[in-house]
Amino acid sequence: MEGPLSKWTNMVHGWQYRWFKIENDTLLYYTSREKMLKGQQRGQIRLTGAVVGIDGENNSLFTITVEGKTFHMQGRDLRERNQWVRILENSIRASSGYAKNVSVGTTPSQHFKQRTEEANEFLKTLVEKVKALEQLKSGERAVDEKKTIDSLIAASNNLTNNVKHAIIYLQMAQARLDPNMKTEKLMFTHPDLNEKPSSRETPGTVSDSTQTSTDKPISGIQHLDHLKPQRAESYASSDEEEFYDADEELIDLDNFESEKSGQESGDSNRTSDAAIMSSDEDGYDFGDSNEDFDEIYNNAEEHDIGNVQQDHGSVLMHLLSQVSVGMDLTKVTLPTFILERRSLLEMYADFFAHPDLFIATNGNDSAEKRMIAVVRYYLNSFYAARKSGVAKKPYNAILGETFRCRYSVPNSSLSGKKTESGPWPGSDEKQLTFIAEQVSHHPPISAFYAEMPSEGISFNAHIYTKSSFLGLSIGVASIGEGILTLHNYGDEQYTITFPSGYGRSIMSTPWFEFGGKVKVECEKTGYRADIEFLTKPFFGGKPHRIQGSICRDGAKKPVLTLRGEWNGTMYAKTQNGEEYVFVDVKAKPEVKKECVPVMQQGKRESRRLWRHVTAALLRNRIQTATTSKRFIEQRQRKEAKERLESGEKWTPLLFDTTDKDGEWMYKQKFGVRKAV
């Protein structure tokens, strides 16, 4: 393909047109079509090992990142950008060795066999180089020289392990494509690599050590006899499939991850799917029978994933081989190490971690002041839910999962009056109670509701999360809306939408930010807030910024303009130009949520349902977390199959759909109970 694109150039500090064409594994660019025809190129970009990324917020921008450099491009529109992205992806796949289309006359199995042989030759060379470095180190050397050699050996051993993982994936792919392939041939072909596994290794695992001694054979997968031919894609998107955190039926990526803290026994934590399916949840031993699950959930500290390229390079390589820019990630296999220790339903509960600001939306005679209070509560709610800034994802809630909790307002005494119904019957009327349910799996929709009866205030919402791959980022769109109702003001309603979330720098050290335009509007009073969560610009600039305004219908000027950072301080400016602190999200701590003790909860309540996964993640026992997660998912598949066979339709317990398209409402909401 050839054609013009806008390219950012530092020389002129702006966008300039460049003509591009692809030759083999190189993208050549020129300053004009005439110079392109004459072969007078301005520069070139290697495509081998490159990654294409899109912005998510801008429909024409995209990047090419390779060898630590990022090239910024811009098409004329969305169509042209997508055309270039697809062609570049195909060229990168071909030049990097994991193209989906193989050469004419070569079967997929032969293609993977050829790649495996090439990888084995490369591995053989690596082993020889490491041995040479070891010999070099053994002589008399200066301290600095020995440190340099040690660093080279460590880097080479890391690379060796990545190549080993690559060979494993190639063998697995070959096995799936060629059912007649004998499993005894699925081993490293280098003679030093074919020893039988030691007693501490099991088939399907890789040695945890990244500092492999070159005096001994490098251990790895010896036999893959547990593999069975599976479906060719791990991200099928048919409507018949259920929605899960990850479909790990094809390749269990976590089998090949190193444990950062201690080592798990290969035999004690592995079990067959049949065993998982036939076991009772409470009777299966995940090795955490002595854990205090309530204390574990009280530990909310999240640690960074670290450098993904360095610590999980083989997993990253596998993911990149599956996905394309813009692809829906609903069905893509995702590794367990990216999970944070809470369900998506519990994350929504954290939106109410400042109940005093929630009820402050009530009690104002001025409609303008009520609108300002609603916006203040809204902008303050995100930090409590995402304050760590770590780019991890909550557990995808399973169908029928529920979560409930309650909050007490700081510096406020309870009334002594108990509720008889609602999210948590028996709670004090001056407590904020919350309930959530996963009402649908396809699409994945979460519904949640919160109220404080003494204040006559409630909040009902439904959110459908849709993830997509953006190259260097993952975007999560939050489709849906919430309705905050002030029942003491004639059921005055405020409709609220939610920003998108982005996991950035997924190939290095991931971090999180919000992006997109949202609204808060009250049809009854005519007030409206338009707020934009600004993503970090391609070139300089700060992340986490917001800007917006609060207006009234018919008014020429906004009541307030807003600016600042959603995870820091936000400022408001009045019509006369006076600016003041509107929200400081770090000014006071969040109120701790109250929950029923884990083992007293229902089996489908979030904390009890995910307790084994949560405990294992806290202890960094990744394989156990994966096994426990699969237990939950496999049971869901079994139940879905049984419903399909019996013709039974799933009916949510707590929420109903309404005539309004896609809306879910809590069955026992405050206004309904009050009317009865």
XYZ file of C-alpha atoms in Angstrom:
676
model
C 0.000 0.000 0.000
C 1.112 3.537 -0.637
C -0.416 6.920 0.045
C -0.160 10.191 1.989
C -0.471 10.548 5.740
C 0.155 13.350 8.189
C 3.265 12.674 10.277
C 4.360 14.604 13.369
C 7.854 15.993 12.859
C 9.896 17.521 15.645
C 11.822 19.645 13.142
C 8.850 21.814 12.263
C 6.878 21.197 15.491
C 3.673 20.216 13.706
C 1.953 17.840 11.295
C 3.403 17.447 7.808
C 2.229 15.300 4.902
C 4.414 12.313 4.084
C 3.978 9.626 1.440
C 4.398 6.039 2.619
C 4.806 2.633 1.093
C 5.613 -0.806 2.487
C 8.437 -2.917 1.097
C 8.990 -6.272 2.791
C 9.445 -5.508 6.509
C 10.049 -1.770 6.133
C 7.766 1.258 5.973
C 9.393 3.873 3.712
C 8.281 7.490 3.744
C 8.849 10.455 1.425
C 8.142 14.188 1.472
C 6.173 14.094 -1.821
C 4.732 11.698 -4.361
C 7.304 12.836 -6.920
C 10.199 11.981 -4.609
C 8.572 8.650 -3.836
C 8.474 7.817 -7.556
C 12.147 8.819 -7.806
C 13.070 6.731 -4.772
C 14.264 9.726 -2.736
C 13.078 8.602 0.685
C 12.960 10.815 3.766
C 13.267 7.927 6.193
C 12.158 4.415 7.050
C 10.592 2.454 9.912
C 11.323 -1.192 10.603
C 8.144 -3.228 11.084
C 9.693 -6.344 12.614
C 8.633 -6.376 16.259
C 6.662 -3.146 15.896
C 3.335 -2.443 17.599
C 0.536 -0.318 16.148
C -1.568 1.711 18.581
C -4.650 3.894 18.263
C -5.724 6.752 20.489
C -9.231 5.662 21.466
C -10.403 9.277 21.745
C -9.207 10.556 18.338
C -10.493 8.736 15.243
C -7.599 9.620 12.952
C -4.440 9.247 15.077
C -2.294 6.118 15.369
C 1.260 5.251 16.373
C 3.982 2.789 15.393
C 6.296 1.810 18.245
C 9.472 -0.141 17.570
C 12.885 -0.403 19.242
C 11.920 2.130 21.917
C 10.815 4.799 19.430
C 7.252 5.928 18.752
C 6.191 7.414 15.402
C 2.960 9.440 15.419
C 0.716 9.306 12.337
C -2.637 10.759 11.361
C -4.957 9.696 8.581
C -7.583 11.890 6.967
C -10.397 10.160 8.838
C -11.393 6.989 10.701
C -11.706 4.940 7.513
C -8.212 5.794 6.280
C -6.681 5.249 9.710
C -8.282 1.807 10.033
C -7.138 0.867 6.534
C -3.540 1.704 7.384
C -3.727 -0.022 10.765
C -4.958 -3.291 9.233
C -2.289 -3.314 6.526
C 0.459 -2.427 8.987
C -0.702 -5.172 11.361
C -0.571 -7.761 8.577
C 2.922 -6.638 7.593
C 4.102 -6.705 11.216
C 2.670 -10.175 11.756
C 4.381 -11.447 8.623
C 7.749 -9.871 9.446
C 7.588 -10.900 13.121
C 6.861 -14.531 12.426
C 3.289 -14.897 13.646
C 1.320 -14.040 10.543
C -2.067 -15.675 10.266
C -1.626 -16.309 6.562
C 1.139 -18.716 5.617
C 2.834 -19.049 2.265
C 1.134 -20.877 -0.563
C 1.716 -24.613 -0.453
C 2.578 -24.613 3.250
C 0.091 -26.066 5.717
C -0.361 -24.313 9.073
C 1.156 -27.317 10.838
C 4.227 -27.206 8.584
C 4.474 -23.458 9.162
C 4.580 -23.881 12.950
C 6.996 -26.783 12.636
C 9.325 -24.582 10.592
C 9.099 -21.788 13.150
C 9.771 -24.253 15.972
C 12.912 -25.499 14.239
C 14.100 -21.916 13.750
C 13.440 -21.132 17.413
C 15.353 -24.264 18.463
C 18.346 -23.174 16.421
C 18.212 -19.753 18.018
C 17.947 -21.365 21.467
C 20.971 -23.533 20.713
C 22.977 -20.417 19.816
C 21.853 -18.699 23.007
C 22.962 -21.645 25.148
C 26.384 -21.593 23.519
C 26.713 -17.832 24.029
C 25.821 -18.103 27.713
C 28.404 -20.846 28.178
C 30.983 -18.597 26.545
C 30.047 -15.776 28.936
C 30.399 -18.110 31.916
C 33.863 -19.103 30.761
C 34.733 -15.442 30.243
C 33.669 -14.691 33.807
C 35.789 -17.493 35.301
C 39.072 -15.749 34.489
C 40.640 -12.922 36.428
C 38.545 -9.846 35.858
C 38.021 -6.454 37.374
C 34.941 -5.979 39.555
C 33.235 -3.752 36.975
C 33.888 -6.283 34.209
C 32.411 -9.108 36.293
C 29.304 -7.016 37.007
C 28.902 -6.348 33.298
C 29.259 -10.054 32.480
C 26.762 -10.959 35.221
C 24.278 -8.506 33.732
C 24.768 -9.996 30.274
C 24.292 -13.519 31.619
C 21.103 -12.511 33.460
C 19.694 -10.817 30.350
C 20.617 -13.808 28.200
C 18.925 -16.197 30.613
C 15.748 -14.095 30.532
C 15.844 -14.168 26.748
C 16.461 -17.921 26.851
C 13.325 -18.432 28.935
C 11.279 -16.298 26.532
C 12.497 -18.392 23.612
C 11.595 -21.553 25.537
C 8.100 -20.176 26.053
C 7.857 -19.307 22.356
C 8.750 -22.880 21.457
C 6.071 -24.156 23.831
C 3.408 -21.999 22.179
C 4.514 -23.042 18.718
C 4.324 -26.689 19.730
C 0.872 -26.176 21.200
C -0.346 -24.439 18.059
C 1.077 -27.235 15.929
C -0.629 -29.824 18.114
C -4.019 -28.121 17.762
C -3.689 -27.820 13.999
C -2.410 -31.380 13.510
C -4.465 -33.845 15.623
C -2.353 -36.749 14.310
C 0.871 -35.260 15.589
C 2.464 -37.589 18.139
C 2.888 -35.994 21.522
C 6.262 -37.586 22.092
C 7.646 -35.350 19.349
C 6.564 -32.245 21.234
C 9.865 -31.503 22.896
C 12.881 -29.305 22.414
C 15.092 -30.713 19.675
C 18.352 -29.482 21.173
C 20.048 -32.594 22.644
C 20.838 -30.796 25.927
C 17.157 -29.963 26.462
C 15.596 -33.420 26.378
C 16.325 -34.740 29.836
C 13.394 -36.028 31.791
C 11.851 -33.456 34.107
C 13.123 -33.351 37.651
C 10.886 -34.354 40.539
C 9.939 -30.738 41.262
C 8.542 -30.184 37.751
C 5.325 -31.420 36.251
C 4.268 -31.750 32.604
C 2.896 -28.454 31.402
C 5.053 -26.241 33.615
C 8.317 -24.410 33.207
C 11.026 -24.009 35.791
C 10.416 -20.924 37.934
C 14.069 -19.947 37.876
C 15.122 -17.236 35.477
C 18.800 -17.729 36.337
C 19.326 -21.072 34.650
C 22.735 -22.583 35.197
C 24.511 -23.365 31.947
C 26.297 -26.310 33.541
C 23.030 -28.256 33.457
C 20.529 -28.916 30.686
C 17.849 -26.222 30.460
C 14.583 -27.742 31.613
C 11.256 -27.093 29.942
C 8.214 -28.858 28.575
C 9.200 -32.445 27.832
C 5.845 -33.925 26.845
C 2.566 -32.176 26.161
C 0.375 -35.249 26.330
C -2.317 -33.289 28.228
C -3.110 -31.286 25.101
C -6.195 -32.057 23.063
C -7.228 -30.500 19.743
C -9.359 -27.449 20.537
C -11.145 -24.810 18.534
C -8.778 -22.695 16.475
C -9.541 -19.280 18.008
C -9.618 -18.268 21.663
C -11.581 -15.107 21.022
C -14.656 -16.385 19.195
C -17.468 -13.879 19.450
C -20.570 -15.869 18.614
C -23.720 -14.933 20.479
C -23.989 -18.432 21.890
C -20.829 -18.033 23.966
C -20.944 -16.882 27.566
C -18.918 -13.942 28.862
C -16.096 -14.718 31.282
C -12.917 -13.167 32.633
C -10.921 -15.400 30.351
C -11.435 -18.583 28.381
C -8.409 -20.641 29.331
C -9.444 -23.888 27.669
C -6.772 -23.619 24.983
C -3.610 -22.435 26.691
C -3.315 -21.878 30.419
C -0.844 -19.015 30.311
C -0.268 -19.039 34.033
C 1.307 -22.507 33.831
C 4.332 -20.768 32.413
C 4.601 -17.810 34.810
C 7.185 -17.545 37.544
C 5.927 -17.251 41.110
C 7.344 -14.067 42.670
C 6.873 -15.177 46.243
C 7.515 -18.826 47.078
C 6.663 -21.768 44.864
C 3.544 -23.848 44.628
C 3.625 -27.595 44.363
C 2.910 -28.670 40.833
C 0.730 -31.548 42.001
C -1.152 -29.947 44.901
C -2.838 -27.134 42.989
C -3.473 -28.703 39.603
C -6.687 -30.548 38.904
C -8.560 -31.707 35.869
C -11.622 -29.904 34.576
C -13.640 -33.017 35.343
C -12.576 -32.869 38.970
C -13.442 -29.187 39.169
C -16.845 -29.753 37.632
C -17.747 -32.586 39.995
C -16.500 -30.985 43.217
C -18.654 -29.015 45.610
C -17.252 -25.476 45.966
C -17.069 -25.538 49.735
C -15.589 -29.030 49.786
C -12.724 -28.430 47.357
C -9.386 -27.669 48.993
C -7.653 -24.583 47.589
C -5.139 -24.567 50.427
C -6.679 -21.588 52.214
C -8.890 -23.245 54.836
C -7.103 -21.355 57.635
C -7.327 -17.943 55.978
C -9.231 -15.041 57.524
C -11.107 -13.989 54.392
C -12.621 -10.914 56.042
C -9.149 -9.640 56.911
C -7.946 -10.398 53.386
C -10.720 -8.254 51.910
C -9.860 -5.472 54.342
C -6.398 -5.351 52.745
C -7.142 -3.075 49.794
C -3.534 -2.260 48.843
C -2.731 -3.069 45.216
C 0.776 -3.549 43.867
C 1.894 -2.538 40.396
C 2.042 -5.236 37.762
C 5.663 -4.265 37.136
C 7.312 -4.267 33.742
C 5.142 -6.600 31.665
C 7.694 -6.911 28.862
C 10.386 -7.968 31.327
C 8.365 -10.071 33.779
C 5.718 -11.588 31.504
C 7.265 -11.376 28.042
C 6.051 -14.762 26.828
C 2.479 -14.047 27.951
C 2.574 -10.706 26.162
C 3.851 -12.355 22.993
C 0.978 -14.823 23.060
C -1.604 -12.072 23.550
C -0.223 -10.008 20.675
C -0.456 -13.030 18.402
C -4.204 -13.271 19.093
C -5.442 -9.708 18.844
C -5.769 -6.908 16.332
C -6.141 -3.188 16.995
C -9.759 -2.350 17.699
C -10.728 -5.932 18.568
C -13.346 -6.566 21.243
C -11.528 -8.250 24.146
C -14.614 -9.937 25.607
C -13.506 -13.396 24.510
C -9.720 -12.984 24.526
C -7.747 -15.066 26.995
C -6.332 -12.757 29.663
C -3.767 -13.874 32.253
C -4.617 -13.970 35.942
C -1.757 -11.709 37.048
C -3.609 -8.610 35.741
C -6.569 -9.092 38.108
C -7.163 -6.894 41.140
C -8.630 -8.457 44.254
C -12.292 -7.480 43.990
C -15.282 -8.058 41.785
C -16.531 -5.418 39.368
C -19.695 -5.204 41.501
C -17.678 -4.258 44.574
C -15.825 -1.602 42.592
C -19.169 0.081 41.842
C -19.915 0.101 45.586
C -16.821 2.248 46.087
C -18.577 5.075 44.205
C -20.423 5.669 47.495
C -17.407 5.684 49.818
C -18.229 9.309 50.750
C -21.860 9.025 51.885
C -21.795 12.530 53.377
C -21.253 14.018 49.899
C -23.953 11.757 48.472
C -26.601 13.055 50.877
C -25.298 16.639 50.546
C -27.105 16.677 47.203
C -30.275 16.866 49.302
C -31.545 19.648 51.591
C -30.911 22.695 49.373
C -33.844 24.936 48.473
C -31.937 26.242 45.455
C -32.082 24.069 42.316
C -28.728 25.504 41.286
C -27.111 24.501 44.567
C -28.593 21.006 44.300
C -27.094 20.627 40.826
C -23.688 21.821 42.043
C -23.836 19.359 44.959
C -24.686 16.463 42.608
C -21.722 17.306 40.364
C -19.422 17.613 43.387
C -20.457 14.165 44.625
C -20.081 12.721 41.120
C -16.558 14.055 40.531
C -15.438 12.942 43.985
C -16.654 9.349 43.523
C -14.078 8.118 40.991
C -10.970 8.413 43.132
C -12.336 6.053 45.779
C -12.973 3.430 43.092
C -9.654 3.836 41.217
C -7.316 5.549 43.692
C -4.457 3.065 43.315
C -3.874 4.038 39.678
C -2.793 0.437 39.021
C -3.907 -0.835 35.623
C -5.503 -4.038 36.866
C -9.025 -5.202 36.169
C -11.644 -6.398 38.660
C -13.107 -9.883 38.300
C -15.797 -9.979 35.640
C -18.962 -10.666 37.609
C -20.712 -13.937 36.746
C -24.409 -14.168 35.960
C -26.457 -13.969 39.152
C -23.588 -12.686 41.278
C -24.582 -10.085 43.878
C -22.791 -7.694 46.211
C -24.216 -5.681 49.095
C -22.772 -3.365 51.699
C -23.608 -0.299 53.752
C -21.919 2.906 54.891
C -22.403 5.053 57.985
C -22.158 8.827 57.558
C -19.131 10.270 59.409
C -19.850 12.414 62.466
C -23.510 11.467 62.364
C -25.452 9.416 64.903
C -27.855 6.662 63.870
C -31.600 7.126 64.207
C -32.406 3.756 65.759
C -35.089 3.126 63.115
C -34.511 -0.011 61.057
C -35.437 -0.652 57.454
C -37.782 -3.554 56.727
C -36.880 -3.943 53.048
C -34.492 -2.531 50.470
C -30.836 -3.429 49.798
C -30.082 -4.483 53.391
C -33.154 -4.942 55.606
C -32.420 -4.242 59.270
C -30.008 -1.404 58.530
C -30.492 1.970 60.180
C -32.471 4.443 58.089
C -29.540 6.866 58.339
C -27.136 4.383 56.753
C -26.451 4.284 53.038
C -27.174 0.774 51.740
C -25.960 -0.625 48.400
C -26.897 -3.673 46.323
C -25.601 -4.850 42.910
C -26.368 -7.778 40.621
C -24.920 -9.096 37.372
C -28.149 -9.200 35.377
C -26.787 -10.288 31.991
C -23.747 -12.012 30.529
C -24.272 -11.333 26.848
C -23.923 -8.408 26.849
C -22.250 -8.164 30.284
C -24.493 -5.785 32.253
C -24.145 -4.858 35.919
C -27.008 -3.128 37.736
C -26.658 -1.441 41.110
C -28.733 0.617 43.523
C -28.033 2.742 46.626
C -30.311 4.659 48.993
C -30.590 6.485 52.314
C -34.248 6.441 53.438
C -33.886 9.158 56.103
C -32.747 11.626 53.438
C -35.165 10.512 50.726
C -32.381 9.929 48.196
C -31.609 6.989 45.901
C -29.351 6.093 42.971
C -30.084 3.437 40.319
C -27.644 2.533 37.522
C -26.778 -0.056 34.910
C -23.434 -0.317 33.113
C -22.374 -2.485 30.200
C -18.577 -2.611 29.945
C -17.014 -3.222 26.543
C -13.241 -3.678 26.257
C -11.168 -3.149 23.121
C -7.510 -3.536 22.206
C -5.815 -0.276 21.140
C -2.301 -1.550 20.497
C -0.382 -0.022 23.381
C -3.523 0.406 25.488
C -6.742 -1.315 26.440
C -9.924 0.760 26.417
C -13.036 -0.021 28.471
C -16.209 1.802 27.451
C -18.891 2.149 30.138
C -22.219 2.049 28.312
C -25.254 2.931 30.402
C -26.410 5.556 32.857
C -27.323 6.249 36.456
C -30.296 8.146 37.865
C -29.969 10.001 41.176
C -33.412 10.764 42.601
C -34.266 13.352 45.282
C -37.620 12.021 46.467
C -38.305 14.998 48.755
C -38.288 17.360 45.748
C -41.011 15.738 43.699
C -38.769 12.846 42.616
C -36.313 15.260 41.003
C -33.996 13.137 38.834
C -30.420 13.646 37.655
C -29.282 11.489 34.741
C -25.561 10.643 34.825
C -23.264 8.927 32.326
C -19.824 7.409 32.935
C -16.350 7.895 31.384
C -14.301 5.268 29.602
C -11.259 3.737 31.282
C -7.855 3.094 29.705
C -5.026 0.800 30.707
C -1.993 2.510 29.183
C 1.560 1.318 28.422
C 0.557 -2.344 28.553
C 3.904 -3.372 27.037
C 5.958 -1.757 29.791
C 4.622 -0.537 33.165
C 0.826 -0.226 32.888
C -1.110 2.672 34.397
C -4.749 3.748 34.389
C -6.655 6.854 33.297
C -10.216 7.950 32.483
C -11.265 9.557 29.220
C -14.324 10.790 27.365
C -17.253 13.169 27.719
C -19.959 12.683 30.335
C -23.081 14.531 31.366
C -25.136 15.251 34.474
C -28.535 16.716 33.663
C -31.823 17.421 35.390
C -34.727 17.756 32.985
C -37.034 19.119 35.691
C -34.855 22.109 36.665
C -33.134 22.642 33.313
C -29.608 22.405 34.723
C -26.914 20.460 32.918
C -23.213 19.706 33.421
C -20.926 18.748 30.539
C -17.623 17.317 31.723
C -14.710 15.891 29.789
C -12.103 13.537 31.214
C -8.999 14.431 29.205
C -6.591 11.642 28.340
C -2.874 12.328 28.316
C -1.975 13.901 24.955
C 0.385 12.169 22.535
C 2.848 15.015 22.921
C 3.545 16.211 26.447
C 0.763 17.327 28.734
C -0.526 15.878 31.994
C -2.811 12.892 32.568
C -5.980 12.731 34.699
C -7.256 16.215 33.860
C -10.926 17.237 33.635
C -12.687 20.287 32.275
C -16.340 21.197 32.112
C -19.151 23.555 32.951
C -22.519 23.704 34.686
C -25.201 25.547 32.734
C -28.912 26.280 32.833
C -31.144 26.105 29.788
C -31.448 29.493 28.132
C -28.567 31.104 30.030
C -25.796 32.677 27.972
C -23.026 32.004 30.475
C -22.308 28.895 32.549
C -23.015 28.948 36.262
C -19.586 27.413 36.884
C -16.619 26.308 34.813
C -14.570 23.387 36.110
C -10.964 22.290 35.734
C -8.390 20.196 37.563
C -7.497 16.535 38.063
C -10.059 13.847 38.921
C -7.539 12.111 41.228
C -6.407 15.341 42.909
C -7.848 18.834 43.216
C -10.574 20.313 41.015
C -11.449 24.011 40.842
C -14.612 25.930 39.999
C -14.850 29.461 38.621
C -18.006 31.536 38.993
C -19.479 33.985 36.465
C -17.651 36.900 38.118
C -14.305 35.099 37.705
C -13.759 33.992 41.284
C -12.072 30.568 41.470
C -12.166 28.222 44.458
C -11.457 24.599 45.352
C -14.457 22.611 44.177
C -13.308 19.106 45.167
C -10.149 17.805 46.815
C -10.491 14.023 46.575
C -7.592 13.404 48.958
C -8.824 15.783 51.638
C -10.544 13.104 53.696
C -10.438 9.303 53.847
C -13.131 7.054 52.429
C -15.640 5.502 54.797
C -15.057 1.785 55.279
C -17.864 -0.311 53.846
C -19.648 -2.804 56.079
C -20.323 -6.283 54.708
C -21.759 -9.501 56.054
C -18.850 -11.775 57.131
C -17.617 -13.696 54.094
C -18.618 -17.185 55.215
C -22.098 -15.970 56.235
C -22.810 -14.619 52.758
C -24.775 -16.433 50.087
C -22.728 -18.594 47.724
C -23.231 -16.137 44.843
C -22.313 -13.018 46.830
C -19.093 -11.544 45.475
C -16.725 -11.847 48.415
C -17.632 -15.443 49.187
C -17.781 -16.427 45.524
C -14.281 -15.086 44.727
C -12.637 -15.676 48.132
C -10.228 -18.390 46.926
C -9.083 -16.240 43.992
C -8.663 -13.208 46.248
C -6.651 -15.095 48.883
C -4.390 -16.654 46.244
C -3.725 -13.308 44.543
C -2.829 -11.702 47.870
C -0.322 -14.509 48.521
C 0.881 -14.306 44.894
C -0.138 -17.910 44.229
C -1.041 -17.334 40.609
C -1.689 -20.950 39.642
C -4.102 -21.436 42.553
C -5.899 -18.213 41.609
C -6.238 -19.461 38.050
C -7.540 -22.856 39.155
C -10.104 -21.266 41.467
C -11.238 -18.830 38.788
C -11.674 -21.687 36.335
C -13.741 -23.534 38.918
C -16.255 -20.656 38.941
C -16.272 -20.280 35.164
C -16.634 -23.998 34.449
C -19.592 -24.245 36.792
C -21.193 -21.309 34.987
C -20.708 -23.034 31.634
C -22.323 -26.173 32.977
C -25.306 -24.248 34.327
C -25.709 -22.310 31.061
C -25.685 -25.578 29.114
C -28.318 -27.084 31.421
C -30.560 -24.015 30.989
C -30.182 -24.222 27.235
C -31.103 -27.898 27.179
C -34.132 -27.388 29.429
C -35.285 -24.215 27.694
C -35.085 -22.283 30.968
C -34.576 -18.520 30.774
C -32.450 -16.715 33.343
C -34.386 -14.239 35.484
C -32.477 -11.709 37.624
C -33.343 -11.735 41.306
C -33.149 -8.047 42.226
C -33.596 -5.985 39.042
C -36.170 -5.741 36.244
C -35.877 -4.364 32.747
C -38.188 -1.496 31.831
C -39.740 -0.303 28.601
C -36.802 2.046 28.160
C -34.219 0.311 25.975
C -31.559 -1.449 28.028
C -32.519 0.074 31.384
C -32.553 -1.997 34.594
C -34.351 -0.858 37.755
C -34.156 -2.175 41.316
C -37.403 -3.973 42.179
C -37.662 -2.581 45.716
C -36.480 0.972 45.055
C -37.350 3.604 47.629
C -40.008 5.433 45.635
C -41.942 2.215 44.943
C -41.862 1.091 48.594
C -42.891 4.570 49.754
C -45.880 4.608 47.410
C -47.048 1.196 48.624
